[in-house]
XYZ file of C-alpha atoms in Angstrom:
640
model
C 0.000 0.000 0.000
C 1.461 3.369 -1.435
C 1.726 5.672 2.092
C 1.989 8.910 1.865
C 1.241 10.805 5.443
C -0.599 14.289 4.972
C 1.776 15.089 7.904
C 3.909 13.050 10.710
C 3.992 13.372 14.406
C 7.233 14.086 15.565
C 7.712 15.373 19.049
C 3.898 15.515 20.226
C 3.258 15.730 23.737
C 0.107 18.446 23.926
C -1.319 21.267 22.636
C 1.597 23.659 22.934
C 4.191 20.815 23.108
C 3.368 19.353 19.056
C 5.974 19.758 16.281
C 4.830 18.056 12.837
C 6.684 17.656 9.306
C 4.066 18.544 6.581
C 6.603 17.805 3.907
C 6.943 14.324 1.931
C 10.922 14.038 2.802
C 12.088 15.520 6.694
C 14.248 17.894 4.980
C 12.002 19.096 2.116
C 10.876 22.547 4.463
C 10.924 23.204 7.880
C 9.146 21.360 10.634
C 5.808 23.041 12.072
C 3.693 23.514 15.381
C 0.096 21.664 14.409
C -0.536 25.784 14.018
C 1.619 26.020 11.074
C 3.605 28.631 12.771
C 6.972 26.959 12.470
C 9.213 25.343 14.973
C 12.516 23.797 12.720
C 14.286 21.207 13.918
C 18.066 20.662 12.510
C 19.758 17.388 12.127
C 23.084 16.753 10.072
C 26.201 14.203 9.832
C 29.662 15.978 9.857
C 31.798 13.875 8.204
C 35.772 15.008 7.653
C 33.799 18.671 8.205
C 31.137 17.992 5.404
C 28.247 18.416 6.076
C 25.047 15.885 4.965
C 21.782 17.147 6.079
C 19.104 15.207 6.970
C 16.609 17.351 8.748
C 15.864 21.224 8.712
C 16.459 22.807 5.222
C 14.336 24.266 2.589
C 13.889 22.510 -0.736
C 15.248 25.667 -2.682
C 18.714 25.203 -1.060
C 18.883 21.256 -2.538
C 22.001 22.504 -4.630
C 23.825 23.761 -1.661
C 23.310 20.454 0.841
C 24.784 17.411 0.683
C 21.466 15.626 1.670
C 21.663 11.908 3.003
C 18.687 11.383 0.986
C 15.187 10.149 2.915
C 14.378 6.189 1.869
C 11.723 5.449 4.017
C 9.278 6.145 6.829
C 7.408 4.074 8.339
C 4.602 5.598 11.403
C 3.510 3.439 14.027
C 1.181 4.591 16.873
C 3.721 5.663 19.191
C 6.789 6.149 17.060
C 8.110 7.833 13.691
C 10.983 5.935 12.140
C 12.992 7.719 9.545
C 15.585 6.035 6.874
C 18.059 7.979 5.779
C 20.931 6.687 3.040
C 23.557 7.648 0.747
C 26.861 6.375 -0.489
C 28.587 7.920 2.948
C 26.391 6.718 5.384
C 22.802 5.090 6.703
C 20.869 7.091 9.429
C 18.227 5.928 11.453
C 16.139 8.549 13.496
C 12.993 7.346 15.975
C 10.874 10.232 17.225
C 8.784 8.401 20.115
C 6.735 10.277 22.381
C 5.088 7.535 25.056
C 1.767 8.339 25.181
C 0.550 4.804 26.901
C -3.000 5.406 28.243
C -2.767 3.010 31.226
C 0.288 4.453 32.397
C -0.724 8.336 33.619
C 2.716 8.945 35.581
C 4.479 7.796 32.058
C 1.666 9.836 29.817
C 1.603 13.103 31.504
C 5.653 13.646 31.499
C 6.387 16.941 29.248
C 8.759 15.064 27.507
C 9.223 13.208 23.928
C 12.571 11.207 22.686
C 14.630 10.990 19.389
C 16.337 8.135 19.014
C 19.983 7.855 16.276
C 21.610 5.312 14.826
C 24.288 6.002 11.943
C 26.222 3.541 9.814
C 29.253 4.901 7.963
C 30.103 3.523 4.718
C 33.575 5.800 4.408
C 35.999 3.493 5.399
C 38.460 6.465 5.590
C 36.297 8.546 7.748
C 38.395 9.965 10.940
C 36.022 12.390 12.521
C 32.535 11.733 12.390
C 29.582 14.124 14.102
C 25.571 13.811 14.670
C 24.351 17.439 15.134
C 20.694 18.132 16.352
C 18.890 21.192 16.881
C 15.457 22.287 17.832
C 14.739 26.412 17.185
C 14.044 28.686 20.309
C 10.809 29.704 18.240
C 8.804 27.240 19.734
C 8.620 29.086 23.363
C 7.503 32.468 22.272
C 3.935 33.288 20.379
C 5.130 36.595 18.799
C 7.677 38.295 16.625
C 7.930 41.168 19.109
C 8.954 38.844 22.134
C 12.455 38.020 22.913
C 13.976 34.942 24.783
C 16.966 34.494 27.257
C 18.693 31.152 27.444
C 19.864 29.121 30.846
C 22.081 26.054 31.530
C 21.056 24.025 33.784
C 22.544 20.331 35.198
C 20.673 18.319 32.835
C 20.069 20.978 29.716
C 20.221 24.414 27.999
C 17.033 25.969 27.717
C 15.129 28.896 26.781
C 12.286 31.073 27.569
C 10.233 34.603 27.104
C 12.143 37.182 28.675
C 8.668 38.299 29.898
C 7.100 35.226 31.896
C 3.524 35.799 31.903
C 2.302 31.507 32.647
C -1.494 31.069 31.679
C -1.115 34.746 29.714
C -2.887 34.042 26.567
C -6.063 32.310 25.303
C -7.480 31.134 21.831
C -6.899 28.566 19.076
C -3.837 28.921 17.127
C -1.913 30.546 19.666
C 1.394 29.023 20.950
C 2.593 29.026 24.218
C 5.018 31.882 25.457
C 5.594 31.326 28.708
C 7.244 28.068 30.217
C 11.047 26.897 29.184
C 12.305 24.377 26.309
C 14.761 22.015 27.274
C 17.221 20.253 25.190
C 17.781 17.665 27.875
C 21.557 17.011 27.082
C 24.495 18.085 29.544
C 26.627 19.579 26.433
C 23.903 21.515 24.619
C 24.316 25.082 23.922
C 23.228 27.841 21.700
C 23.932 28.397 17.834
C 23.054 30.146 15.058
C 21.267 27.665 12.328
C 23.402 26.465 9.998
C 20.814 27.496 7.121
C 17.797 29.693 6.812
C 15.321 30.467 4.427
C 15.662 33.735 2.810
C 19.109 34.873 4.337
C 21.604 33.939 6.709
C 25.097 32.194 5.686
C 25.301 28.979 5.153
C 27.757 26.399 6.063
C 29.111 24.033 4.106
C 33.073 23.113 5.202
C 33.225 24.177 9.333
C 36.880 25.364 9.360
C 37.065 23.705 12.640
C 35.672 20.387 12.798
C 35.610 19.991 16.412
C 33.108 22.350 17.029
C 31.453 22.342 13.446
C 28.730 25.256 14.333
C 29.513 28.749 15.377
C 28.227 29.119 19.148
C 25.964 32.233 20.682
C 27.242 33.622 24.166
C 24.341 32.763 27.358
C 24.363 36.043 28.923
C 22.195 37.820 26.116
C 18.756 38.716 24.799
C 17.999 37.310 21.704
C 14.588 37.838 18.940
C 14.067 34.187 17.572
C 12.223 35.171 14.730
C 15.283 37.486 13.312
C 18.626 35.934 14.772
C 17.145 32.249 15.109
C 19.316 30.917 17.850
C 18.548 27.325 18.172
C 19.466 24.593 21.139
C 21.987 22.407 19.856
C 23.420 19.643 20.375
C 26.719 17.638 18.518
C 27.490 13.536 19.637
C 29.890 11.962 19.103
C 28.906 8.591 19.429
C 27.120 6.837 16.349
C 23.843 5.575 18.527
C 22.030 7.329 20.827
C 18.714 9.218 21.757
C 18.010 12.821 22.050
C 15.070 14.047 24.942
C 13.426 16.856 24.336
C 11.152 18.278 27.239
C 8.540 21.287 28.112
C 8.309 22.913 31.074
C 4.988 24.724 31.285
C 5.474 25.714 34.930
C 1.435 25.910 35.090
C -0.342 24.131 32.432
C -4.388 25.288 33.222
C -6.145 27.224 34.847
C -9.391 25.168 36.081
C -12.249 27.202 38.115
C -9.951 30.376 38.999
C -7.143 27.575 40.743
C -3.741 26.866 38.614
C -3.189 23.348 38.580
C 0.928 22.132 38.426
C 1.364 19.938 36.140
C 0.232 16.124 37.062
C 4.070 14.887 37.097
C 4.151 16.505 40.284
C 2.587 13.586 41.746
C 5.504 11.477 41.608
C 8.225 13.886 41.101
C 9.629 16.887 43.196
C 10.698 18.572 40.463
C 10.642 19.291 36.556
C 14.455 18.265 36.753
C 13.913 14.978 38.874
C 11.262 13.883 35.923
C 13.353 14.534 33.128
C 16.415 12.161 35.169
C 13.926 9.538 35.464
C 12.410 9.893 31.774
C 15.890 9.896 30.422
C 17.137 6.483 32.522
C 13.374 4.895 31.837
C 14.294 5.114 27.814
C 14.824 1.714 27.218
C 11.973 0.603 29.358
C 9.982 2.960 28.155
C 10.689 2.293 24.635
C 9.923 -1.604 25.138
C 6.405 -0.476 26.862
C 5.466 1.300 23.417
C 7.051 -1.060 20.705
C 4.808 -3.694 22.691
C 2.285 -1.738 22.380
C 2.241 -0.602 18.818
C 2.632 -4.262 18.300
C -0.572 -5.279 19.415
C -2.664 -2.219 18.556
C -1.145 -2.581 14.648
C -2.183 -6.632 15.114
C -5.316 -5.766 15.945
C -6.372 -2.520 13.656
C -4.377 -4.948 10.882
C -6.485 -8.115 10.963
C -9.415 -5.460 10.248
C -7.767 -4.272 7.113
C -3.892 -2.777 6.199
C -5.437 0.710 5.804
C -7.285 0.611 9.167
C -3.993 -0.159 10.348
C -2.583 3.004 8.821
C -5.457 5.565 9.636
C -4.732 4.650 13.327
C -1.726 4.762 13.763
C -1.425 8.296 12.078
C -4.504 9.343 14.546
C -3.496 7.729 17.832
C -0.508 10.719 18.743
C -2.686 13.325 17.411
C -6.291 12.125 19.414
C -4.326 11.901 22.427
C -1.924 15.198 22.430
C -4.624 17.338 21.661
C -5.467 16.845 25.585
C -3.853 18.057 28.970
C -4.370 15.823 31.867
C -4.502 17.439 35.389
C -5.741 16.662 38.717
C -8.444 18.839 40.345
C -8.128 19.652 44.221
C -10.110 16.809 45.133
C -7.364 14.798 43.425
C -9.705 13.436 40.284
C -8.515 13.078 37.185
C -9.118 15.850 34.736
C -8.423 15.191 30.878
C -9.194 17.902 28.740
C -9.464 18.626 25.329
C -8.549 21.773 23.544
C -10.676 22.582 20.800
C -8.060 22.912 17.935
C -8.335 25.005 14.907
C -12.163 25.568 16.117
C -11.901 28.873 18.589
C -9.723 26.907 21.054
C -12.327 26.129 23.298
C -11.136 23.774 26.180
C -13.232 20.633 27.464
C -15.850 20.717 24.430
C -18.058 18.268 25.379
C -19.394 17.430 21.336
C -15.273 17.526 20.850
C -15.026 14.941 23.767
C -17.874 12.388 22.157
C -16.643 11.756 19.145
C -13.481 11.081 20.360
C -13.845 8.581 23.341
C -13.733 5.323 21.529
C -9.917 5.346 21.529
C -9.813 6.251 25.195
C -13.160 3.975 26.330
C -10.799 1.229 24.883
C -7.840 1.857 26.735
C -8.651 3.738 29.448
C -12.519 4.571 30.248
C -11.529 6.765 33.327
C -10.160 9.729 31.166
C -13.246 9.540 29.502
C -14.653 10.612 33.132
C -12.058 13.048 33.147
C -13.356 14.711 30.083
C -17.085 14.877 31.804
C -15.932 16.181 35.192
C -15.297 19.727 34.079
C -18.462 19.833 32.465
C -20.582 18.540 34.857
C -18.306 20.644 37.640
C -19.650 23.831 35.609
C -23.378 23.127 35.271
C -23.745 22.566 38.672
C -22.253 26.244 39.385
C -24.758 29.104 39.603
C -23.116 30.549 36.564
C -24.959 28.447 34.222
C -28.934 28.993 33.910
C -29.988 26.176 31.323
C -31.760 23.265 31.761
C -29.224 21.526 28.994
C -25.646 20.290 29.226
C -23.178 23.040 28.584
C -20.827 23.013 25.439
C -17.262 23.625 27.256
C -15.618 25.040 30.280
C -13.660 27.797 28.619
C -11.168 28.655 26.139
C -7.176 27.071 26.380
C -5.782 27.196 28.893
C -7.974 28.709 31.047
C -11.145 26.290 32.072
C -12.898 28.788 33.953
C -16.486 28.494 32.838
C -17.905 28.503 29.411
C -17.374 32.199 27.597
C -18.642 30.688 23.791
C -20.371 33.874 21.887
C -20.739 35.203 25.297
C -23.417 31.718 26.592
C -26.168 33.188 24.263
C -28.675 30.837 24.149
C -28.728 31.157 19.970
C -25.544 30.010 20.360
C -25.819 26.723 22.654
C -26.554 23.146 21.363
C -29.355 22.124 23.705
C -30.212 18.521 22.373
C -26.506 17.854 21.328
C -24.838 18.040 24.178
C -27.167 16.638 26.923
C -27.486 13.641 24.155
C -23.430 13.460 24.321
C -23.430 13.712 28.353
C -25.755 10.507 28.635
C -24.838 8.653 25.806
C -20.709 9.312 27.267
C -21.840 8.014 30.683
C -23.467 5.056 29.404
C -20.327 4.295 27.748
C -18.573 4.706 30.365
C -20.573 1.938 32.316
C -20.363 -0.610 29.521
C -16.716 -0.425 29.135
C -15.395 0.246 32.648
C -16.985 -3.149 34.326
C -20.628 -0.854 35.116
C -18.815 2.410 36.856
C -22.029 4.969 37.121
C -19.744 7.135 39.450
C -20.923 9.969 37.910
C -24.332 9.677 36.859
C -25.167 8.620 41.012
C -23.141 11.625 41.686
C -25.384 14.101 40.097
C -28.580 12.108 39.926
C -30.797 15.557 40.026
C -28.194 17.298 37.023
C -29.211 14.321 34.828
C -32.818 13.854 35.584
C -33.506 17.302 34.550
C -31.236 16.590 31.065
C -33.277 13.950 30.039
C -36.242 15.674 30.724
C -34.910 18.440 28.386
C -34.180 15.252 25.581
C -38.248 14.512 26.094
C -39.496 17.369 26.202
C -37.568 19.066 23.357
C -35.615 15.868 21.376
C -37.713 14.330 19.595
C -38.721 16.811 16.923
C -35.837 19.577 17.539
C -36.231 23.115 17.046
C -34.173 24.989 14.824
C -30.930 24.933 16.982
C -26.584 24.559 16.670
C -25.621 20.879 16.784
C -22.003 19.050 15.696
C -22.656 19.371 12.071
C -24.447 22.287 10.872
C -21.860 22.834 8.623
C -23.981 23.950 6.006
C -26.209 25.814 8.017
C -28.059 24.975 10.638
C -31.523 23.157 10.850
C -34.486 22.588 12.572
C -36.419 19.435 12.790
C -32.660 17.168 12.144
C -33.358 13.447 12.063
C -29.657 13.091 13.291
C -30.231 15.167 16.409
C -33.702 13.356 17.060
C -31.845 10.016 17.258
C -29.166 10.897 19.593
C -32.494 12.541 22.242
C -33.804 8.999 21.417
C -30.451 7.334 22.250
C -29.778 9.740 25.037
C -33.001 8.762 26.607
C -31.860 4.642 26.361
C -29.293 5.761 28.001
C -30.405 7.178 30.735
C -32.318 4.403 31.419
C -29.665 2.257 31.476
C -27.997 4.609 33.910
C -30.598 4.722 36.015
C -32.237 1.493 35.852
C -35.622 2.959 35.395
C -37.155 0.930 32.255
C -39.941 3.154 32.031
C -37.344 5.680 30.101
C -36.501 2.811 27.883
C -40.249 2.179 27.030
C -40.245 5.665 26.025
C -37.149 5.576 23.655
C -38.060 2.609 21.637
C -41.739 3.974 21.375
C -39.622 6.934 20.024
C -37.575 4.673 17.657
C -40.645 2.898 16.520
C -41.800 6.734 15.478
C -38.656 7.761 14.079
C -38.202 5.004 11.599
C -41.482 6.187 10.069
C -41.582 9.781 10.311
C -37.498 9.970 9.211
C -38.269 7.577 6.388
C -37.375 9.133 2.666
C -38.786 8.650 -0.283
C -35.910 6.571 -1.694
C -34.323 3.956 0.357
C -32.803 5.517 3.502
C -33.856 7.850 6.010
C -34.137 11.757 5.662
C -31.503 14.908 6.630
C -34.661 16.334 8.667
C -38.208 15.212 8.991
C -39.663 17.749 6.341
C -37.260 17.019 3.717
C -38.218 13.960 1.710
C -35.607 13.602 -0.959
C -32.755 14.282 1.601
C -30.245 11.740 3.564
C -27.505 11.983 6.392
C -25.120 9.960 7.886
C -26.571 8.409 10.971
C -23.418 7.930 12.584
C -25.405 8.655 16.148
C -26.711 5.006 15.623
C -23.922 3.314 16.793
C -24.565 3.190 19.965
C -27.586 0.746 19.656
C -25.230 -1.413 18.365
C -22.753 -0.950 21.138
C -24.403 -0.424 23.700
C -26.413 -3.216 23.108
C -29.772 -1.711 23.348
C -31.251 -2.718 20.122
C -34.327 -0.063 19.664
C -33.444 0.396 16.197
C -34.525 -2.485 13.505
C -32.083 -4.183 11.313
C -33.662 -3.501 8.156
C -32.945 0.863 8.475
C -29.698 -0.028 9.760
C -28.866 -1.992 6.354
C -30.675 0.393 4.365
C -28.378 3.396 5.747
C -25.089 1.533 4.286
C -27.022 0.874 0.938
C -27.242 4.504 0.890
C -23.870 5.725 1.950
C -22.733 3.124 -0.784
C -24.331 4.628 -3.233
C -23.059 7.929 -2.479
C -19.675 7.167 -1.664
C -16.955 9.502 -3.420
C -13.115 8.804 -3.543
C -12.372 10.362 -0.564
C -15.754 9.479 1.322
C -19.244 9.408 1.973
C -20.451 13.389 2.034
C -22.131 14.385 5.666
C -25.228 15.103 4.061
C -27.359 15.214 0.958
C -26.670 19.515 0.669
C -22.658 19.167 0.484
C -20.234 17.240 -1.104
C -17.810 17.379 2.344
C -17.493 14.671 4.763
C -16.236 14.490 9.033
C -14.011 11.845 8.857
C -14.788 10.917 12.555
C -18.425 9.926 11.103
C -17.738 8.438 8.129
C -15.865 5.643 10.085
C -18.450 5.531 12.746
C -21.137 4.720 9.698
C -19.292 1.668 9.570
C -20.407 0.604 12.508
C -23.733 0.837 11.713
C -24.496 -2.696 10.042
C -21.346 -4.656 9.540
C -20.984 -4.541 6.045
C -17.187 -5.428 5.054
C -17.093 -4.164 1.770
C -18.137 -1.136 2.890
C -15.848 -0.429 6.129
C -12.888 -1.501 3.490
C -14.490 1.728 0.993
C -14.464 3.773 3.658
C -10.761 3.331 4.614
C -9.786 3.432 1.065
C -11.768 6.662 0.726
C -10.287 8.180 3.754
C -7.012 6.815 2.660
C -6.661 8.483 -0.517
C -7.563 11.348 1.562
C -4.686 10.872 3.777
C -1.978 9.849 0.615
C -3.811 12.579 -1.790
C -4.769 16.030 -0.608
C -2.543 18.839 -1.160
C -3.283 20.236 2.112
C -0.393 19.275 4.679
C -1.296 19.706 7.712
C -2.093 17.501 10.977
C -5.160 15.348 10.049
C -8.167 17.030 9.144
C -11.093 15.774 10.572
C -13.463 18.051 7.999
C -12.666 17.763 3.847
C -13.968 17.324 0.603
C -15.110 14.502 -0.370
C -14.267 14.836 -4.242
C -11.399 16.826 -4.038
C -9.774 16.132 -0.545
C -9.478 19.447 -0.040
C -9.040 20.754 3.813
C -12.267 22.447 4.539
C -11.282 23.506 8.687
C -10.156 21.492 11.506
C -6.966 19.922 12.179
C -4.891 18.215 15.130
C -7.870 17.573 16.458
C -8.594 15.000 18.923
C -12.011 13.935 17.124
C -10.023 11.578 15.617
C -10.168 9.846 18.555
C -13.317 8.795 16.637
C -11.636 6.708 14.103
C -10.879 3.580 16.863
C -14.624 2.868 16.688
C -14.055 -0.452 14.879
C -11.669 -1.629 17.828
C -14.862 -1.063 19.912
């Protein structure tokens, strides 16, 4: 199978912590944040003082590099493996960043590894040099803003001059507060051996020793004009490289600023790092296990499953920050990438929980907490479940177009709460923590869902894309399937009498006039993907008969594209987090293979590179909005 990434994780640890390469060879253009803003990364051999790059130059300057030319890539869940080969030598680079789910103290360290190993062919060779960088651009969010740099015992770092922690809000914003740490003893500062648009270059160091020209500590640099970078030159021809952030305070949660959740088991930021760096090779073996079975497993389903999630499993996962709140419970949330940068988004957190219900169901009540913490506060006044707690970093209460109620998602999101708890229960062995917890909160959700869900009013929800509707079929189902479960969650069956009464309803009054079911009850030529059905099927409730459930995939099959199945009958654009949860609507093999063809080509095709979109075109594969964001969280569904 031809792979071609749209982009690869490299060091990807969290929202501010995340540096990609967009580019089809690691040194064709400079690595990014998942913002686009860019944060390069240098790598080279010296060799007898040449120089052969392998990471961190532009295309345009091909005739001025001896490049150690790229040869393959291969991305597994956990790790990006580079091959690199010419007729001097072979290089090997592993970016790994261990983000196990059922190990938090491992998870939540700041920190992400790059592993070398170089063969040289030059029999002749006498003085031979691996040289990595990583720019100081990474810690500052604006031209304007200057950085100082400090040695410590275990690094040389750098930081704003001005530290302001928790400063700045919104969506493609990058941290500039905090310090980056190039976690090596010998690191120091240098200028880059080549940048776009200016600068020297180097091609022969005069003196090989010391092969790049060195910046003094005790000064005040701009990293957007004089580009110092952290730097690094081994000797040795095997090793690995860590690479850590230290945020000082990562969020702000209900006016408290929570340290970061390390903390627990370490005294300090340098104490972590120590540990991180002596845990490599224990660490390592922990994720090539699991890659191994997670690979095995997506594989047996089909090669391109296997590929879709392990390009989505960094991304779903570092698009989070995990904290502990006061009352020492987990806290896991989301920030709302490339979508106003909303933090703890509740319809962000349901389509992603099937990765995390599968490997560890407690962040998935870690995502919940905040937003069940918030609508039991006196600063919300609706009788529905609100949409987030705030905007990154700061989780303070919801401030989304100001909570005007034109702007909230009534049905949606007390649909998500329930349906989220009751997934909870069935895949962490029947915990209802929660729901018991706040017994009157979700009594007077449902009774929102039944008063107001069946037939919904002209309202926001997930995917009004294409404007928003009243009277969606899509939205009906989930009040249907929010009601289920909440019965479930309660044990109450008369709740459950009432949602496949509903069902019973629904299957008539959504019924088009060709073979599937409508976009909204009034429109009779129209269709939608149902992906909200899924949880009939997995959830094991059943209200919904076989015969619309095979009927839905007869449809989508019908209308399926090269890059997907559109969202609805008005656009040809698709959410790739739904498409693959149609799947799971009837299991139809055929079809779950289309769909990750479709998506795919998508993936291999599109000329938009950037960290995986979760909203495209479906005949062009064009990036429509959205990216790094943990929706595709959503894309594990099958494992489910």
């Amino acid at each position: 199978m031809n792979k071609r990434p749209v982009a690869v994780p490299l060091f990807t640890v969290d929202p501010y912590f995340s540096i990609w390469s967009c580019a089809d060879k690691l040194y064709n253009g400079y690595t990014k944040h998942w913002s686009e803003k860019p944060w390069p990364i240098y790598a080279a051999l010296y060799i007898d003082g040449v120089v052969h790059t392998i990471a961190g130059t532009d295309e345009s300057y091909k005739s001025l590099r001896n490049r150690i030319h790229q040869t393959d890539l291969q991305i597994t869940p956990l790790s990006t493996i580079y091959t690199f080969e010419n007729n001097v030598a072979k290089v090997k680079l592993t970016f790994t960043t261990p983000l196990l789910l059922d190990r938090l103290d491992i998870l939540t360290r700041p920190v992400s590894y790059m592993a070398y190993e170089i063969e040289i062919k030059k029999d002749d060779a006498e003085n031979v040099q691996f040289v990595f960088g990583i720019s100081s651009q990474g810690c500052v969010n604006r031209f304007e803003q200057n950085i100082e740099f400090k040695r410590t015992p275990f690094s040389m770092s750098c930081g704003n001059v001005v530290q302001n922690p928790l400063g700045e809000t919104g969506d493609r914003v990058t941290i500039d507060w905090g310090y980056l740490h190039l976690c090596d003893k010998d690191a120091h500062i240098a200028e880059p051996p080549m940048i776009h648009g200016g600068m020297k270059t180097i091609g022969r160091p005069t003196d090989t020793r010391r092969p790049i020209h060195r910046f003094p500590l005790n000064k005040v640099y701009n990293p957007h004009s004089e580009m110092p970078y952290l730097y690094t030159i081994k000797e040795e021809l095997s090793g690995v490289i860590t690479v850590a952030y230290d945020e000082i305070k990562p969020i702000e949660y209900f006016y408290t600023q929570i340290d970061e959740y390390y903390t627990k088991y370490f005294d300090s930021f340098e104490e972590m790092v120590k540990a991180a760096i002596k845990e490599y090779p224990e660490i390592k073996k922990m994720c090539d296990e699991f890659d191994k079975k997670l690979m095995t497993e997506a594989g047996k389903l089909s090669e391109k499953y296997e590929y879709i999630t392990s390009l989505a499993y960094r991304q779903a996962i570092a698009a989070h920050k995990l904290i502990e709140d006061t009352e020492g419970n987990i806290i896991f949330l989301s920030k709302e990438d490339d979508s106003n940068g909303c933090i703890g988004t509740l319809d962000v957190t349901y389509p992603s929980i099937p990765l995390f219900l599968k490997y560890n169901p407690e962040l998935v009540k870690g995502m919940l907490r905040p937003i069940i913490k918030y609508a039991k506060s006196d600063e919300w006044a609706f009788d529905f479940t609100p949409h987030d707690v705030g905007r990154y970093p700061i989780a303070n209460g919801q401030v989304y177009h100001d909570n005007k109620l034109k702007f909230q998602m009534p049905v949606e999101e007390a649909g998500n709460m329930l349906l989220c708890l009751a997934a909870v229960k069935k895949y962490k062995n029947g915990d209802t923590e929660l729901f018991d917890a706040n017994k009157e909160l979700m009594e007077r959700w449902v009774k929102y869902l039944i008063e107001y869900g069946y037939d919904p009013a002209d309202q926001l929800c997930t995917d009004d894309f294409a404007g928003r509707l009243a009277r969606n079929c899509n939205l009906s189902l989930k009040a249907i399937l929010g009601i289920a479960a909440y019965a479930d969650l309660s044990g109450d069956p008369s709740y459950m009498e009432t949602a496949k009464q509903w069902a019973k309803n629904w299957e008539k009054d959504a019924k088009a006039d060709h073979l599937g079911t409508r976009l909204t009850f009034d429109m009779g030529e129209s269709w939608s993907l149902k992906y909200n059905m899924v949880w009939d099927n997995l959830l094991g409730y059943g209200i919904f008969s076989d015969e619309v459930k095979k009927n839905e995939i007869k449809v989508y099959t019908e209308k399926m594209n090269r890059y997907g199945v559109p969202l609805d009958s008005r656009e040809t654009f698709t959410k790739i987090d739904w498409l693959m949860w149609s799947t799971c609507i009837w299991n139809d093999k055929e079809y779950f293979d289309n769909v990750c063809e479709a998506i795919t080509n998508m993936l291999n095709e599109t000329t938009d590179r950037v960290p995986m979109t979760d909203w495209y075109d479906t005949q062009t594969a064009e990036y429509m909005g959205f990216i790094n964001r943990t929706v595709v969280g959503g894309l594990f569904i099958k494992l489910l």
